[in-house]
Amino acid sequence: MADFVQKTVNKSAVRNLTVPIATVTAFNTLIEAVINDNPFGCVGYTGSDGQPVAAVVRNREHYTAKVEFFDDNTGKRIGTVSLQSPSIAAYEANAAEALANATLAAAMGGYAERDFGGESYYCQLKCHDPSGDDYYVTFTRKTVRISSYQDDAIKTAVEDWADAVPALE
């Protein structure tokens, strides 16, 4: 019987942030800085379809708004709505819609308030290393994860950059 032979060693590493990223605006500013400034020294390439691919791209993302409902008389929480959206624009629009939806508030039996502290943001960036390897840097409000890398120099480059970004302490 034939054996499986390991071909690659893909690694991952995570940094837990001491303070969550406060707002979706701050989160997006951080993501845009990585894409525009390319602090990891990634390189663009030509995809299998013959089209150019940027050095760093958004691979996937989602944003979850939370709206809590409270009893008009007691002030106790009586319900929660989570709205996962594919973009920041949709996240903001969906949260505003839930807050303004009188029918939903009546069905819940109270009034709505946004729970910013309970919201989550997720964006995975795909980076193309000069060596030809693709790896991912995934940001959430509370963590930064590097995954699918092989060369420890990639982790070092991301870590050195993160060490210089106050929001990523």
PDB file of C-alpha atoms in Angstrom:
ATOM      1  CA  MET A   1       0.000   0.000   0.000  1.00  0.00           C
ATOM      2  CA  ALA A   2       1.340   3.461  -0.913  1.00  0.00           C
ATOM      3  CA  ASP A   3       1.979   6.057   1.783  1.00  0.00           C
ATOM      4  CA  PHE A   4       1.104   9.725   1.744  1.00  0.00           C
ATOM      5  CA  VAL A   5       4.204  11.874   1.469  1.00  0.00           C
ATOM      6  CA  GLN A   6       4.117  15.378   2.891  1.00  0.00           C
ATOM      7  CA  LYS A   7       4.788  17.965   0.174  1.00  0.00           C
ATOM      8  CA  THR A   8       4.473  21.271   1.964  1.00  0.00           C
ATOM      9  CA  VAL A   9       4.421  22.665   5.461  1.00  0.00           C
ATOM     10  CA  ASN A  10       1.785  25.335   5.772  1.00  0.00           C
ATOM     11  CA  LYS A  11       1.902  27.278   8.990  1.00  0.00           C
ATOM     12  CA  SER A  12      -0.370  29.653  10.825  1.00  0.00           C
ATOM     13  CA  ALA A  13       0.115  32.126  13.641  1.00  0.00           C
ATOM     14  CA  VAL A  14      -2.267  34.379  15.523  1.00  0.00           C
ATOM     15  CA  ARG A  15      -1.903  37.611  17.473  1.00  0.00           C
ATOM     16  CA  ASN A  16      -4.580  38.356  20.051  1.00  0.00           C
ATOM     17  CA  LEU A  17      -5.091  42.095  20.361  1.00  0.00           C
ATOM     18  CA  THR A  18      -5.091  43.596  23.851  1.00  0.00           C
ATOM     19  CA  VAL A  19      -7.880  45.993  22.872  1.00  0.00           C
ATOM     20  CA  PRO A  20     -10.438  45.216  20.137  1.00  0.00           C
ATOM     21  CA  ILE A  21     -10.445  47.517  17.112  1.00  0.00           C
ATOM     22  CA  ALA A  22     -13.058  50.073  18.137  1.00  0.00           C
ATOM     23  CA  THR A  23     -14.956  50.933  14.966  1.00  0.00           C
ATOM     24  CA  VAL A  24     -15.588  49.602  11.496  1.00  0.00           C
ATOM     25  CA  THR A  25     -14.020  52.811  10.145  1.00  0.00           C
ATOM     26  CA  ALA A  26     -10.768  52.158  12.035  1.00  0.00           C
ATOM     27  CA  PHE A  27     -10.888  48.534  10.883  1.00  0.00           C
ATOM     28  CA  ASN A  28     -11.354  49.496   7.236  1.00  0.00           C
ATOM     29  CA  THR A  29      -8.585  52.117   7.465  1.00  0.00           C
ATOM     30  CA  LEU A  30      -6.226  49.387   8.659  1.00  0.00           C
ATOM     31  CA  ILE A  31      -7.241  47.024   5.833  1.00  0.00           C
ATOM     32  CA  GLU A  32      -6.917  49.745   3.191  1.00  0.00           C
ATOM     33  CA  ALA A  33      -3.459  50.673   4.533  1.00  0.00           C
ATOM     34  CA  VAL A  34      -2.256  47.090   4.049  1.00  0.00           C
ATOM     35  CA  ILE A  35      -3.694  46.929   0.533  1.00  0.00           C
ATOM     36  CA  ASN A  36      -2.393  50.339  -0.551  1.00  0.00           C
ATOM     37  CA  ASP A  37       0.967  50.414   1.271  1.00  0.00           C
ATOM     38  CA  ASN A  38       1.840  46.711   0.823  1.00  0.00           C
ATOM     39  CA  PRO A  39       4.000  46.588   3.982  1.00  0.00           C
ATOM     40  CA  PHE A  40       4.837  42.892   3.514  1.00  0.00           C
ATOM     41  CA  GLY A  41       6.540  43.375   0.136  1.00  0.00           C
ATOM     42  CA  CYS A  42       4.079  41.257  -1.822  1.00  0.00           C
ATOM     43  CA  VAL A  43       4.111  41.245  -5.621  1.00  0.00           C
ATOM     44  CA  GLY A  44       1.407  41.258  -8.268  1.00  0.00           C
ATOM     45  CA  TYR A  45       1.144  38.423 -10.726  1.00  0.00           C
ATOM     46  CA  THR A  46      -0.856  37.189 -13.700  1.00  0.00           C
ATOM     47  CA  GLY A  47      -3.741  34.877 -12.834  1.00  0.00           C
ATOM     48  CA  SER A  48      -4.589  31.657 -14.640  1.00  0.00           C
ATOM     49  CA  ASP A  49      -7.126  33.640 -16.679  1.00  0.00           C
ATOM     50  CA  GLY A  50      -4.354  35.910 -17.979  1.00  0.00           C
ATOM     51  CA  GLN A  51      -5.554  38.897 -15.958  1.00  0.00           C
ATOM     52  CA  PRO A  52      -3.266  40.833 -13.618  1.00  0.00           C
ATOM     53  CA  VAL A  53      -3.800  40.239  -9.881  1.00  0.00           C
ATOM     54  CA  ALA A  54      -2.726  42.848  -7.324  1.00  0.00           C
ATOM     55  CA  ALA A  55      -0.113  41.954  -4.718  1.00  0.00           C
ATOM     56  CA  VAL A  56      -2.639  42.154  -1.856  1.00  0.00           C
ATOM     57  CA  VAL A  57      -6.380  41.638  -2.370  1.00  0.00           C
ATOM     58  CA  ARG A  58      -9.466  41.221  -0.223  1.00  0.00           C
ATOM     59  CA  ASN A  59     -10.160  37.500  -0.402  1.00  0.00           C
ATOM     60  CA  ARG A  60     -13.297  37.443   1.737  1.00  0.00           C
ATOM     61  CA  GLU A  61     -14.968  39.670   4.281  1.00  0.00           C
ATOM     62  CA  HIS A  62     -18.084  40.050   6.373  1.00  0.00           C
ATOM     63  CA  TYR A  63     -19.331  42.415   9.028  1.00  0.00           C
ATOM     64  CA  THR A  64     -21.884  41.594  11.725  1.00  0.00           C
ATOM     65  CA  ALA A  65     -24.076  44.297  13.239  1.00  0.00           C
ATOM     66  CA  LYS A  66     -25.926  43.619  16.506  1.00  0.00           C
ATOM     67  CA  VAL A  67     -29.172  45.258  17.514  1.00  0.00           C
ATOM     68  CA  GLU A  68     -30.604  44.589  20.962  1.00  0.00           C
ATOM     69  CA  PHE A  69     -34.205  45.097  21.987  1.00  0.00           C
ATOM     70  CA  PHE A  70     -35.221  46.239  25.458  1.00  0.00           C
ATOM     71  CA  ASP A  71     -38.544  46.173  27.264  1.00  0.00           C
ATOM     72  CA  ASP A  72     -40.113  49.642  27.330  1.00  0.00           C
ATOM     73  CA  ASN A  73     -41.075  49.329  30.988  1.00  0.00           C
ATOM     74  CA  THR A  74     -38.274  47.363  32.656  1.00  0.00           C
ATOM     75  CA  GLY A  75     -35.337  48.203  30.391  1.00  0.00           C
ATOM     76  CA  LYS A  76     -34.385  44.498  30.360  1.00  0.00           C
ATOM     77  CA  ARG A  77     -33.021  43.018  27.179  1.00  0.00           C
ATOM     78  CA  ILE A  78     -35.678  40.915  25.488  1.00  0.00           C
ATOM     79  CA  GLY A  79     -34.092  40.101  22.154  1.00  0.00           C
ATOM     80  CA  THR A  80     -31.143  40.449  19.828  1.00  0.00           C
ATOM     81  CA  VAL A  81     -30.803  40.552  16.065  1.00  0.00           C
ATOM     82  CA  SER A  82     -27.489  39.764  14.332  1.00  0.00           C
ATOM     83  CA  LEU A  83     -27.069  40.924  10.766  1.00  0.00           C
ATOM     84  CA  GLN A  84     -24.106  39.481   8.866  1.00  0.00           C
ATOM     85  CA  SER A  85     -23.370  41.540   5.765  1.00  0.00           C
ATOM     86  CA  PRO A  86     -20.908  41.098   2.877  1.00  0.00           C
ATOM     87  CA  SER A  87     -19.632  44.685   2.899  1.00  0.00           C
ATOM     88  CA  ILE A  88     -19.328  47.690   5.176  1.00  0.00           C
ATOM     89  CA  ALA A  89     -22.000  49.558   3.201  1.00  0.00           C
ATOM     90  CA  ALA A  90     -24.443  46.666   3.631  1.00  0.00           C
ATOM     91  CA  TYR A  91     -23.501  46.368   7.320  1.00  0.00           C
ATOM     92  CA  GLU A  92     -24.328  50.029   7.939  1.00  0.00           C
ATOM     93  CA  ALA A  93     -27.546  49.898   5.883  1.00  0.00           C
ATOM     94  CA  ASN A  94     -28.777  46.701   7.548  1.00  0.00           C
ATOM     95  CA  ALA A  95     -28.102  48.031  11.046  1.00  0.00           C
ATOM     96  CA  ALA A  96     -29.913  51.284  10.253  1.00  0.00           C
ATOM     97  CA  GLU A  97     -32.864  49.344   8.840  1.00  0.00           C
ATOM     98  CA  ALA A  98     -33.139  47.132  11.939  1.00  0.00           C
ATOM     99  CA  LEU A  99     -32.944  50.154  14.255  1.00  0.00           C
ATOM    100  CA  ALA A 100     -35.632  52.033  12.333  1.00  0.00           C
ATOM    101  CA  ASN A 101     -37.968  49.067  11.819  1.00  0.00           C
ATOM    102  CA  ALA A 102     -40.996  49.829  13.993  1.00  0.00           C
ATOM    103  CA  THR A 103     -42.703  46.557  13.054  1.00  0.00           C
ATOM    104  CA  LEU A 104     -39.696  44.570  14.268  1.00  0.00           C
ATOM    105  CA  ALA A 105     -39.500  46.580  17.510  1.00  0.00           C
ATOM    106  CA  ALA A 106     -43.227  46.023  18.117  1.00  0.00           C
ATOM    107  CA  ALA A 107     -42.867  42.300  17.452  1.00  0.00           C
ATOM    108  CA  MET A 108     -39.988  42.158  19.938  1.00  0.00           C
ATOM    109  CA  GLY A 109     -42.031  44.165  22.440  1.00  0.00           C
ATOM    110  CA  GLY A 110     -39.637  47.014  23.056  1.00  0.00           C
ATOM    111  CA  TYR A 111     -37.149  49.491  21.653  1.00  0.00           C
ATOM    112  CA  ALA A 112     -33.952  48.923  19.687  1.00  0.00           C
ATOM    113  CA  GLU A 113     -30.364  49.927  20.478  1.00  0.00           C
ATOM    114  CA  ARG A 114     -27.169  49.156  18.613  1.00  0.00           C
ATOM    115  CA  ASP A 115     -24.687  46.900  20.435  1.00  0.00           C
ATOM    116  CA  PHE A 116     -21.409  48.159  18.988  1.00  0.00           C
ATOM    117  CA  GLY A 117     -19.336  46.181  21.491  1.00  0.00           C
ATOM    118  CA  GLY A 118     -20.917  42.924  20.343  1.00  0.00           C
ATOM    119  CA  GLU A 119     -20.332  43.530  16.649  1.00  0.00           C
ATOM    120  CA  SER A 120     -17.698  41.722  14.628  1.00  0.00           C
ATOM    121  CA  TYR A 121     -15.602  42.497  11.567  1.00  0.00           C
ATOM    122  CA  TYR A 122     -13.716  39.995   9.423  1.00  0.00           C
ATOM    123  CA  CYS A 123     -11.477  40.559   6.432  1.00  0.00           C
ATOM    124  CA  GLN A 124      -9.078  38.048   4.918  1.00  0.00           C
ATOM    125  CA  LEU A 125      -6.372  39.418   2.646  1.00  0.00           C
ATOM    126  CA  LYS A 126      -4.639  37.219   0.089  1.00  0.00           C
ATOM    127  CA  CYS A 127      -0.985  38.127  -0.326  1.00  0.00           C
ATOM    128  CA  HIS A 128       1.373  36.924  -3.047  1.00  0.00           C
ATOM    129  CA  ASP A 129       4.939  36.565  -1.777  1.00  0.00           C
ATOM    130  CA  PRO A 130       7.871  37.191  -4.171  1.00  0.00           C
ATOM    131  CA  SER A 131       8.743  33.491  -3.729  1.00  0.00           C
ATOM    132  CA  GLY A 132       5.460  32.653  -5.495  1.00  0.00           C
ATOM    133  CA  ASP A 133       3.643  31.474  -2.375  1.00  0.00           C
ATOM    134  CA  ASP A 134       0.198  32.783  -1.532  1.00  0.00           C
ATOM    135  CA  TYR A 135      -0.656  33.322   2.111  1.00  0.00           C
ATOM    136  CA  TYR A 136      -3.442  34.990   4.032  1.00  0.00           C
ATOM    137  CA  VAL A 137      -3.577  37.712   6.662  1.00  0.00           C
ATOM    138  CA  THR A 138      -6.953  37.683   8.380  1.00  0.00           C
ATOM    139  CA  PHE A 139      -8.116  40.560  10.537  1.00  0.00           C
ATOM    140  CA  THR A 140     -10.943  40.522  13.061  1.00  0.00           C
ATOM    141  CA  ARG A 141     -11.728  43.035  15.784  1.00  0.00           C
ATOM    142  CA  LYS A 142      -9.716  40.944  18.259  1.00  0.00           C
ATOM    143  CA  THR A 143      -7.068  39.054  16.267  1.00  0.00           C
ATOM    144  CA  VAL A 144      -4.681  39.070  13.342  1.00  0.00           C
ATOM    145  CA  ARG A 145      -3.947  35.653  11.843  1.00  0.00           C
ATOM    146  CA  ILE A 146      -1.341  34.670   9.264  1.00  0.00           C
ATOM    147  CA  SER A 147      -2.097  31.380   7.537  1.00  0.00           C
ATOM    148  CA  SER A 148      -0.903  29.114   4.755  1.00  0.00           C
ATOM    149  CA  TYR A 149       2.636  30.448   4.828  1.00  0.00           C
ATOM    150  CA  GLN A 150       5.717  28.257   4.576  1.00  0.00           C
ATOM    151  CA  ASP A 151       8.664  30.618   5.002  1.00  0.00           C
ATOM    152  CA  ASP A 152       9.105  32.048   8.519  1.00  0.00           C
ATOM    153  CA  ALA A 153      10.324  35.273   6.889  1.00  0.00           C
ATOM    154  CA  ILE A 154       6.681  35.941   5.956  1.00  0.00           C
ATOM    155  CA  LYS A 155       5.610  35.706   9.591  1.00  0.00           C
ATOM    156  CA  THR A 156       8.524  37.935  10.596  1.00  0.00           C
ATOM    157  CA  ALA A 157       7.559  40.593   8.020  1.00  0.00           C
ATOM    158  CA  VAL A 158       3.925  40.649   9.164  1.00  0.00           C
ATOM    159  CA  GLU A 159       4.932  40.609  12.821  1.00  0.00           C
ATOM    160  CA  ASP A 160       7.427  43.467  12.392  1.00  0.00           C
ATOM    161  CA  TRP A 161       4.754  45.525  10.651  1.00  0.00           C
ATOM    162  CA  ALA A 162       2.137  44.717  13.313  1.00  0.00           C
ATOM    163  CA  ASP A 163       4.582  45.667  16.088  1.00  0.00           C
ATOM    164  CA  ALA A 164       4.693  49.181  14.601  1.00  0.00           C
ATOM    165  CA  VAL A 165       0.899  49.586  14.414  1.00  0.00           C
ATOM    166  CA  PRO A 166      -0.484  50.771  17.786  1.00  0.00           C
ATOM    167  CA  ALA A 167      -3.957  49.303  17.150  1.00  0.00           C
ATOM    168  CA  LEU A 168      -2.412  45.836  16.818  1.00  0.00           C
ATOM    169  CA  GLU A 169      -0.748  45.618  20.216  1.00  0.00           C
TER     170      GLU A 169
END
